[in-house]
Amino acid sequence: MAETWTLLRLLRWTTDYFGEKGIDNPRLDAELVLAHVLKLDRVGLYLNFERPLNADELDAIRPLVKRRGQREPLQYLTGQTEFWSLPFEVTPAVLIPRGDTEILVEEALNHADAANGSLLDVGTGSGAIAISLATELADWQVTALDISSDALEVAARNAEKNGVARQMQFLQADLAELPQQQYDLIVSNPPYIARDEWDELMPEVRCFEPQQALLAAGNGLDCYRKLAAQARSRLQPGGWLLVEIGFRQAENVSQLFRDAGLQDVFVRDDYAGQPRVVGGCNK
Ligand SMILES: C[S@@+](CC[C@H](N)C(=O)[O-])C[C@H]1O[C@@H](n2cnc3c(N)ncnc32)[C@H](O)[C@@H]1O
């Protein structure tokens, strides 16, 4: 007679399988996949270890385990993630927002001095940065710009989900041609991976996240060059351009900002001590 699949037995099997597939935290991911399908939180999972799983549950779990085993990111399997302690829908059309990007949100808040200010988020993706800032800056107008219409649809749903849609505008445009308007803050986490860094990326990123969200020409600096060139004409006097950077890019991006006439250029490290944000002011 076939052995019963209890929750604990399946959790152990999935953990071993994910480990063989080279996944970093196999036990955690196994717990999260099972918890998602069974609509339990992780404590609920632990309380139900001895529960036998029925055929429908096993049928629902199997394809997700297989996809994660092929290194598809967990967030694309569950369709959700958290950023700035807010819930975000994610699809393969958008980059999965990274915890490190919260440093950019913090810096934007540190530089958001105006009342009723205006903010432009360039390359908004899921809308993580723009929407987090909109929740903090209730009297600001926030424009979320992306070249991808599929990404903008996800961002618009996330704005609804987080109750900030009324404050926000969504704009499909190329960052080479920013709107002819002057903002108090321009923030961006643009594509910044150089072509020759591509092979170093984890399979989760390289094979599943949108290439358009990751790769930038000019040794990874092309978007910064375009943003810096437009910054003075698109910022209010005293306004700031703040960008996330790759950890090797602080020098080059700071220089691009200074060459474009931005003042008080600074670099902010993330909590792992890596340079993460460059800012410059239109004085
Ligand atoms: C690194 S992702 C950042 C997504 C999101 N802001 C975040 O931090 O999670 C870069 C985003 O820039 C968008 N993008 C790429 N090239 C662009 C361009 N030329 N003009 C406007 N947006 C662009 C991509 O579609 C993608 O959504």
mmCIF file of N, CA and C in Angstrom, residues 69-152:
data_model
loop_
_atom_site.group_PDB
_atom_site.id
_atom_site.type_symbol
_atom_site.label_atom_id
_atom_site.label_comp_id
_atom_site.label_asym_id
_atom_site.label_seq_id
_atom_site.Cartn_x
_atom_site.Cartn_y
_atom_site.Cartn_z
ATOM 1 N N GLY A 69 11.991 24.041 -8.362
ATOM 2 C CA GLY A 69 13.166 23.198 -8.616
ATOM 3 C C GLY A 69 13.902 23.626 -9.873
ATOM 4 N N GLN A 70 13.161 24.212 -10.805
ATOM 5 C CA GLN A 70 13.799 24.734 -12.031
ATOM 6 C C GLN A 70 14.336 26.148 -11.809
ATOM 7 N N ARG A 71 14.295 26.604 -10.571
ATOM 8 C CA ARG A 71 14.863 27.866 -10.098
ATOM 9 C C ARG A 71 13.998 29.087 -10.390
ATOM 10 N N GLU A 72 12.727 28.858 -10.714
ATOM 11 C CA GLU A 72 11.829 30.019 -10.846
ATOM 12 C C GLU A 72 11.662 30.652 -9.467
ATOM 13 N N PRO A 73 11.758 31.995 -9.369
ATOM 14 C CA PRO A 73 11.674 32.619 -8.042
ATOM 15 C C PRO A 73 10.344 32.313 -7.339
ATOM 16 N N LEU A 74 10.446 32.111 -6.061
ATOM 17 C CA LEU A 74 9.271 31.816 -5.247
ATOM 18 C C LEU A 74 8.176 32.878 -5.423
ATOM 19 N N GLN A 75 8.606 34.138 -5.525
ATOM 20 C CA GLN A 75 7.613 35.227 -5.612
ATOM 21 C C GLN A 75 6.786 35.140 -6.885
ATOM 22 N N TYR A 76 7.363 34.612 -7.979
ATOM 23 C CA TYR A 76 6.556 34.439 -9.193
ATOM 24 C C TYR A 76 5.581 33.271 -9.034
ATOM 25 N N LEU A 77 5.938 32.310 -8.194
ATOM 26 C CA LEU A 77 5.032 31.180 -7.962
ATOM 27 C C LEU A 77 3.831 31.608 -7.129
ATOM 28 N N THR A 78 4.111 32.446 -6.139
ATOM 29 C CA THR A 78 3.015 32.858 -5.256
ATOM 30 C C THR A 78 2.321 34.122 -5.775
ATOM 31 N N GLY A 79 3.019 34.852 -6.686
ATOM 32 C CA GLY A 79 2.431 36.076 -7.258
ATOM 33 C C GLY A 79 2.443 37.247 -6.294
ATOM 34 N N GLN A 80 3.240 37.137 -5.241
ATOM 35 C CA GLN A 80 3.229 38.233 -4.272
ATOM 36 C C GLN A 80 4.564 38.372 -3.556
ATOM 37 N N THR A 81 4.787 39.568 -3.036
ATOM 38 C CA THR A 81 5.953 39.801 -2.188
ATOM 39 C C THR A 81 5.646 40.973 -1.267
ATOM 40 N N GLU A 82 6.622 41.274 -0.412
ATOM 41 C CA GLU A 82 6.450 42.392 0.507
ATOM 42 C C GLU A 82 7.590 43.370 0.290
ATOM 43 N N PHE A 83 7.282 44.662 0.343
ATOM 44 C CA PHE A 83 8.314 45.696 0.241
ATOM 45 C C PHE A 83 7.838 46.846 1.104
ATOM 46 N N TRP A 84 8.738 47.408 1.894
ATOM 47 C CA TRP A 84 8.375 48.508 2.801
ATOM 48 C C TRP A 84 7.174 48.094 3.672
ATOM 49 N N SER A 85 7.156 46.809 4.036
ATOM 50 C CA SER A 85 6.060 46.224 4.834
ATOM 51 C C SER A 85 4.690 46.348 4.163
ATOM 52 N N LEU A 86 4.666 46.487 2.850
ATOM 53 C CA LEU A 86 3.404 46.569 2.108
ATOM 54 C C LEU A 86 3.312 45.361 1.174
ATOM 55 N N PRO A 87 2.079 44.934 0.853
ATOM 56 C CA PRO A 87 1.933 43.801 -0.062
ATOM 57 C C PRO A 87 1.996 44.249 -1.520
ATOM 58 N N PHE A 88 2.740 43.527 -2.337
ATOM 59 C CA PHE A 88 2.832 43.822 -3.776
ATOM 60 C C PHE A 88 2.575 42.564 -4.585
ATOM 61 N N GLU A 89 1.755 42.735 -5.631
ATOM 62 C CA GLU A 89 1.623 41.663 -6.628
ATOM 63 C C GLU A 89 2.863 41.706 -7.510
ATOM 64 N N VAL A 90 3.389 40.536 -7.856
ATOM 65 C CA VAL A 90 4.469 40.483 -8.859
ATOM 66 C C VAL A 90 4.128 39.443 -9.914
ATOM 67 N N THR A 91 4.468 39.765 -11.147
ATOM 68 C CA THR A 91 4.341 38.826 -12.261
ATOM 69 C C THR A 91 5.696 38.810 -12.965
ATOM 70 N N PRO A 92 5.894 37.868 -13.906
ATOM 71 C CA PRO A 92 7.173 37.863 -14.630
ATOM 72 C C PRO A 92 7.418 39.124 -15.469
ATOM 73 N N ALA A 93 6.438 40.023 -15.542
ATOM 74 C CA ALA A 93 6.654 41.291 -16.260
ATOM 75 C C ALA A 93 7.435 42.296 -15.420
ATOM 76 N N VAL A 94 7.579 42.023 -14.124
ATOM 77 C CA VAL A 94 8.246 43.014 -13.256
ATOM 78 C C VAL A 94 9.382 42.380 -12.463
ATOM 79 N N LEU A 95 10.384 43.207 -12.199
ATOM 80 C CA LEU A 95 11.448 42.778 -11.289
ATOM 81 C C LEU A 95 10.836 42.544 -9.907
ATOM 82 N N ILE A 96 11.314 41.531 -9.207
ATOM 83 C CA ILE A 96 10.883 41.331 -7.821
ATOM 84 C C ILE A 96 11.598 42.383 -6.973
ATOM 85 N N PRO A 97 10.846 43.250 -6.280
ATOM 86 C CA PRO A 97 11.520 44.302 -5.511
ATOM 87 C C PRO A 97 12.454 43.709 -4.456
ATOM 88 N N ARG A 98 13.641 44.300 -4.316
ATOM 89 C CA ARG A 98 14.652 43.799 -3.387
ATOM 90 C C ARG A 98 14.638 44.621 -2.093
ATOM 91 N N GLY A 99 14.924 43.965 -0.984
ATOM 92 C CA GLY A 99 14.994 44.668 0.297
ATOM 93 C C GLY A 99 15.958 45.847 0.265
ATOM 94 N N ASP A 100 17.089 45.698 -0.439
ATOM 95 C CA ASP A 100 18.087 46.782 -0.485
ATOM 96 C C ASP A 100 17.528 48.073 -1.067
ATOM 97 N N THR A 101 16.501 47.941 -1.902
ATOM 98 C CA THR A 101 15.929 49.134 -2.535
ATOM 99 C C THR A 101 15.196 50.014 -1.518
ATOM 100 N N GLU A 102 14.922 49.471 -0.340
ATOM 101 C CA GLU A 102 14.293 50.292 0.696
ATOM 102 C C GLU A 102 15.209 51.445 1.119
ATOM 103 N N ILE A 103 16.530 51.294 0.896
ATOM 104 C CA ILE A 103 17.472 52.387 1.194
ATOM 105 C C ILE A 103 17.139 53.605 0.333
ATOM 106 N N LEU A 104 16.759 53.357 -0.924
ATOM 107 C CA LEU A 104 16.380 54.464 -1.816
ATOM 108 C C LEU A 104 15.107 55.146 -1.304
ATOM 109 N N VAL A 105 14.162 54.359 -0.825
ATOM 110 C CA VAL A 105 12.933 54.942 -0.256
ATOM 111 C C VAL A 105 13.290 55.801 0.970
ATOM 112 N N GLU A 106 14.168 55.278 1.822
ATOM 113 C CA GLU A 106 14.585 56.046 3.012
ATOM 114 C C GLU A 106 15.216 57.368 2.600
ATOM 115 N N GLU A 107 16.122 57.316 1.605
ATOM 116 C CA GLU A 107 16.797 58.555 1.173
ATOM 117 C C GLU A 107 15.809 59.528 0.552
ATOM 118 N N ALA A 108 14.837 59.006 -0.197
ATOM 119 C CA ALA A 108 13.826 59.893 -0.781
ATOM 120 C C ALA A 108 13.064 60.606 0.343
ATOM 121 N N LEU A 109 12.720 59.872 1.382
ATOM 122 C CA LEU A 109 11.991 60.504 2.496
ATOM 123 C C LEU A 109 12.875 61.544 3.195
ATOM 124 N N ASN A 110 14.182 61.255 3.295
ATOM 125 C CA ASN A 110 15.107 62.230 3.905
ATOM 126 C C ASN A 110 15.192 63.519 3.100
ATOM 127 N N HIS A 111 14.880 63.444 1.798
ATOM 128 C CA HIS A 111 15.014 64.623 0.932
ATOM 129 C C HIS A 111 13.668 65.176 0.479
ATOM 130 N N ALA A 112 12.586 64.684 1.058
ATOM 131 C CA ALA A 112 11.242 65.138 0.647
ATOM 132 C C ALA A 112 10.787 66.254 1.577
ATOM 133 N N ASP A 113 11.329 67.460 1.333
ATOM 134 C CA ASP A 113 11.064 68.568 2.256
ATOM 135 C C ASP A 113 9.791 69.346 1.906
ATOM 136 N N ALA A 114 9.430 69.347 0.599
ATOM 137 C CA ALA A 114 8.332 70.219 0.161
ATOM 138 C C ALA A 114 6.987 69.708 0.674
ATOM 139 N N ALA A 115 6.050 70.648 0.891
ATOM 140 C CA ALA A 115 4.651 70.244 1.101
ATOM 141 C C ALA A 115 4.027 70.150 -0.281
ATOM 142 N N ASN A 116 3.079 69.280 -0.447
ATOM 143 C CA ASN A 116 2.422 69.082 -1.756
ATOM 144 C C ASN A 116 3.445 68.920 -2.878
ATOM 145 N N GLY A 117 4.441 68.137 -2.648
ATOM 146 C CA GLY A 117 5.513 67.994 -3.629
ATOM 147 C C GLY A 117 5.132 67.059 -4.768
ATOM 148 N N SER A 118 6.086 66.957 -5.717
ATOM 149 C CA SER A 118 5.862 66.067 -6.849
ATOM 150 C C SER A 118 7.068 65.151 -7.011
ATOM 151 N N LEU A 119 6.787 63.922 -7.374
ATOM 152 C CA LEU A 119 7.840 62.917 -7.434
ATOM 153 C C LEU A 119 7.672 62.083 -8.703
ATOM 154 N N LEU A 120 8.802 61.782 -9.333
ATOM 155 C CA LEU A 120 8.809 60.915 -10.505
ATOM 156 C C LEU A 120 9.654 59.683 -10.187
ATOM 157 N N ASP A 121 9.063 58.490 -10.358
ATOM 158 C CA ASP A 121 9.823 57.233 -10.197
ATOM 159 C C ASP A 121 10.060 56.671 -11.596
ATOM 160 N N VAL A 122 11.325 56.622 -11.991
ATOM 161 C CA VAL A 122 11.674 56.213 -13.353
ATOM 162 C C VAL A 122 12.019 54.717 -13.365
ATOM 163 N N GLY A 123 11.281 53.948 -14.172
ATOM 164 C CA GLY A 123 11.477 52.492 -14.205
ATOM 165 C C GLY A 123 10.784 51.884 -13.005
ATOM 166 N N THR A 124 9.479 52.116 -12.916
ATOM 167 C CA THR A 124 8.754 51.795 -11.673
ATOM 168 C C THR A 124 8.533 50.301 -11.463
ATOM 169 N N GLY A 125 8.509 49.500 -12.538
ATOM 170 C CA GLY A 125 8.311 48.057 -12.376
ATOM 171 C C GLY A 125 6.995 47.759 -11.662
ATOM 172 N N SER A 126 7.077 47.043 -10.533
ATOM 173 C CA SER A 126 5.881 46.723 -9.737
ATOM 174 C C SER A 126 5.296 47.958 -9.058
ATOM 175 N N GLY A 127 6.017 49.086 -9.114
ATOM 176 C CA GLY A 127 5.588 50.297 -8.422
ATOM 177 C C GLY A 127 6.089 50.357 -6.986
ATOM 178 N N ALA A 128 6.983 49.438 -6.626
ATOM 179 C CA ALA A 128 7.390 49.314 -5.215
ATOM 180 C C ALA A 128 7.859 50.651 -4.613
ATOM 181 N N ILE A 129 8.746 51.352 -5.333
ATOM 182 C CA ILE A 129 9.309 52.594 -4.770
ATOM 183 C C ILE A 129 8.235 53.683 -4.749
ATOM 184 N N ALA A 130 7.584 53.880 -5.898
ATOM 185 C CA ALA A 130 6.594 54.964 -6.023
ATOM 186 C C ALA A 130 5.453 54.793 -5.018
ATOM 187 N N ILE A 131 4.966 53.562 -4.897
ATOM 188 C CA ILE A 131 3.806 53.314 -4.030
ATOM 189 C C ILE A 131 4.194 53.429 -2.552
ATOM 190 N N SER A 132 5.377 52.925 -2.199
ATOM 191 C CA SER A 132 5.834 53.062 -0.806
ATOM 192 C C SER A 132 5.946 54.542 -0.451
ATOM 193 N N LEU A 133 6.500 55.328 -1.376
ATOM 194 C CA LEU A 133 6.640 56.767 -1.097
ATOM 195 C C LEU A 133 5.275 57.442 -1.052
ATOM 196 N N ALA A 134 4.362 57.037 -1.921
ATOM 197 C CA ALA A 134 3.022 57.645 -1.896
ATOM 198 C C ALA A 134 2.330 57.390 -0.550
ATOM 199 N N THR A 135 2.567 56.189 0.029
ATOM 200 C CA THR A 135 1.922 55.914 1.326
ATOM 201 C C THR A 135 2.503 56.805 2.433
ATOM 202 N N GLU A 136 3.759 57.220 2.261
ATOM 203 C CA GLU A 136 4.417 58.045 3.290
ATOM 204 C C GLU A 136 4.179 59.533 3.057
ATOM 205 N N LEU A 137 3.970 59.922 1.796
ATOM 206 C CA LEU A 137 3.874 61.343 1.434
ATOM 207 C C LEU A 137 2.458 61.598 0.902
ATOM 208 N N ALA A 138 1.519 61.642 1.836
ATOM 209 C CA ALA A 138 0.103 61.625 1.447
ATOM 210 C C ALA A 138 -0.301 62.853 0.627
ATOM 211 N N ASP A 139 0.428 63.976 0.778
ATOM 212 C CA ASP A 139 0.020 65.179 0.030
ATOM 213 C C ASP A 139 0.859 65.371 -1.247
ATOM 214 N N TRP A 140 1.619 64.378 -1.644
ATOM 215 C CA TRP A 140 2.434 64.482 -2.862
ATOM 216 C C TRP A 140 1.731 63.824 -4.052
ATOM 217 N N GLN A 141 2.083 64.332 -5.237
ATOM 218 C CA GLN A 141 1.655 63.697 -6.476
ATOM 219 C C GLN A 141 2.803 62.816 -6.967
ATOM 220 N N VAL A 142 2.507 61.590 -7.295
ATOM 221 C CA VAL A 142 3.557 60.633 -7.652
ATOM 222 C C VAL A 142 3.309 60.110 -9.072
ATOM 223 N N THR A 143 4.318 60.288 -9.933
ATOM 224 C CA THR A 143 4.235 59.745 -11.289
ATOM 225 C C THR A 143 5.144 58.529 -11.382
ATOM 226 N N ALA A 144 4.580 57.428 -11.866
ATOM 227 C CA ALA A 144 5.334 56.179 -12.012
ATOM 228 C C ALA A 144 5.503 55.930 -13.506
ATOM 229 N N LEU A 145 6.751 55.925 -13.958
ATOM 230 C CA LEU A 145 7.046 55.822 -15.398
ATOM 231 C C LEU A 145 7.761 54.498 -15.691
ATOM 232 N N ASP A 146 7.385 53.870 -16.779
ATOM 233 C CA ASP A 146 8.106 52.674 -17.218
ATOM 234 C C ASP A 146 7.941 52.535 -18.725
ATOM 235 N N ILE A 147 8.900 51.869 -19.341
ATOM 236 C CA ILE A 147 8.798 51.623 -20.783
ATOM 237 C C ILE A 147 7.854 50.445 -21.049
ATOM 238 N N SER A 148 7.617 49.617 -20.034
ATOM 239 C CA SER A 148 6.833 48.392 -20.204
ATOM 240 C C SER A 148 5.378 48.619 -19.791
ATOM 241 N N SER A 149 4.457 48.430 -20.749
ATOM 242 C CA SER A 149 3.030 48.613 -20.411
ATOM 243 C C SER A 149 2.565 47.482 -19.484
ATOM 244 N N ASP A 150 3.148 46.294 -19.636
ATOM 245 C CA ASP A 150 2.761 45.180 -18.748
ATOM 246 C C ASP A 150 3.156 45.493 -17.296
ATOM 247 N N ALA A 151 4.331 46.076 -17.127
ATOM 248 C CA ALA A 151 4.763 46.449 -15.773
ATOM 249 C C ALA A 151 3.820 47.521 -15.205
ATOM 250 N N LEU A 152 3.459 48.490 -16.037
ATOM 251 C CA LEU A 152 2.597 49.568 -15.541
ATOM 252 C C LEU A 152 1.233 49.044 -15.098
#
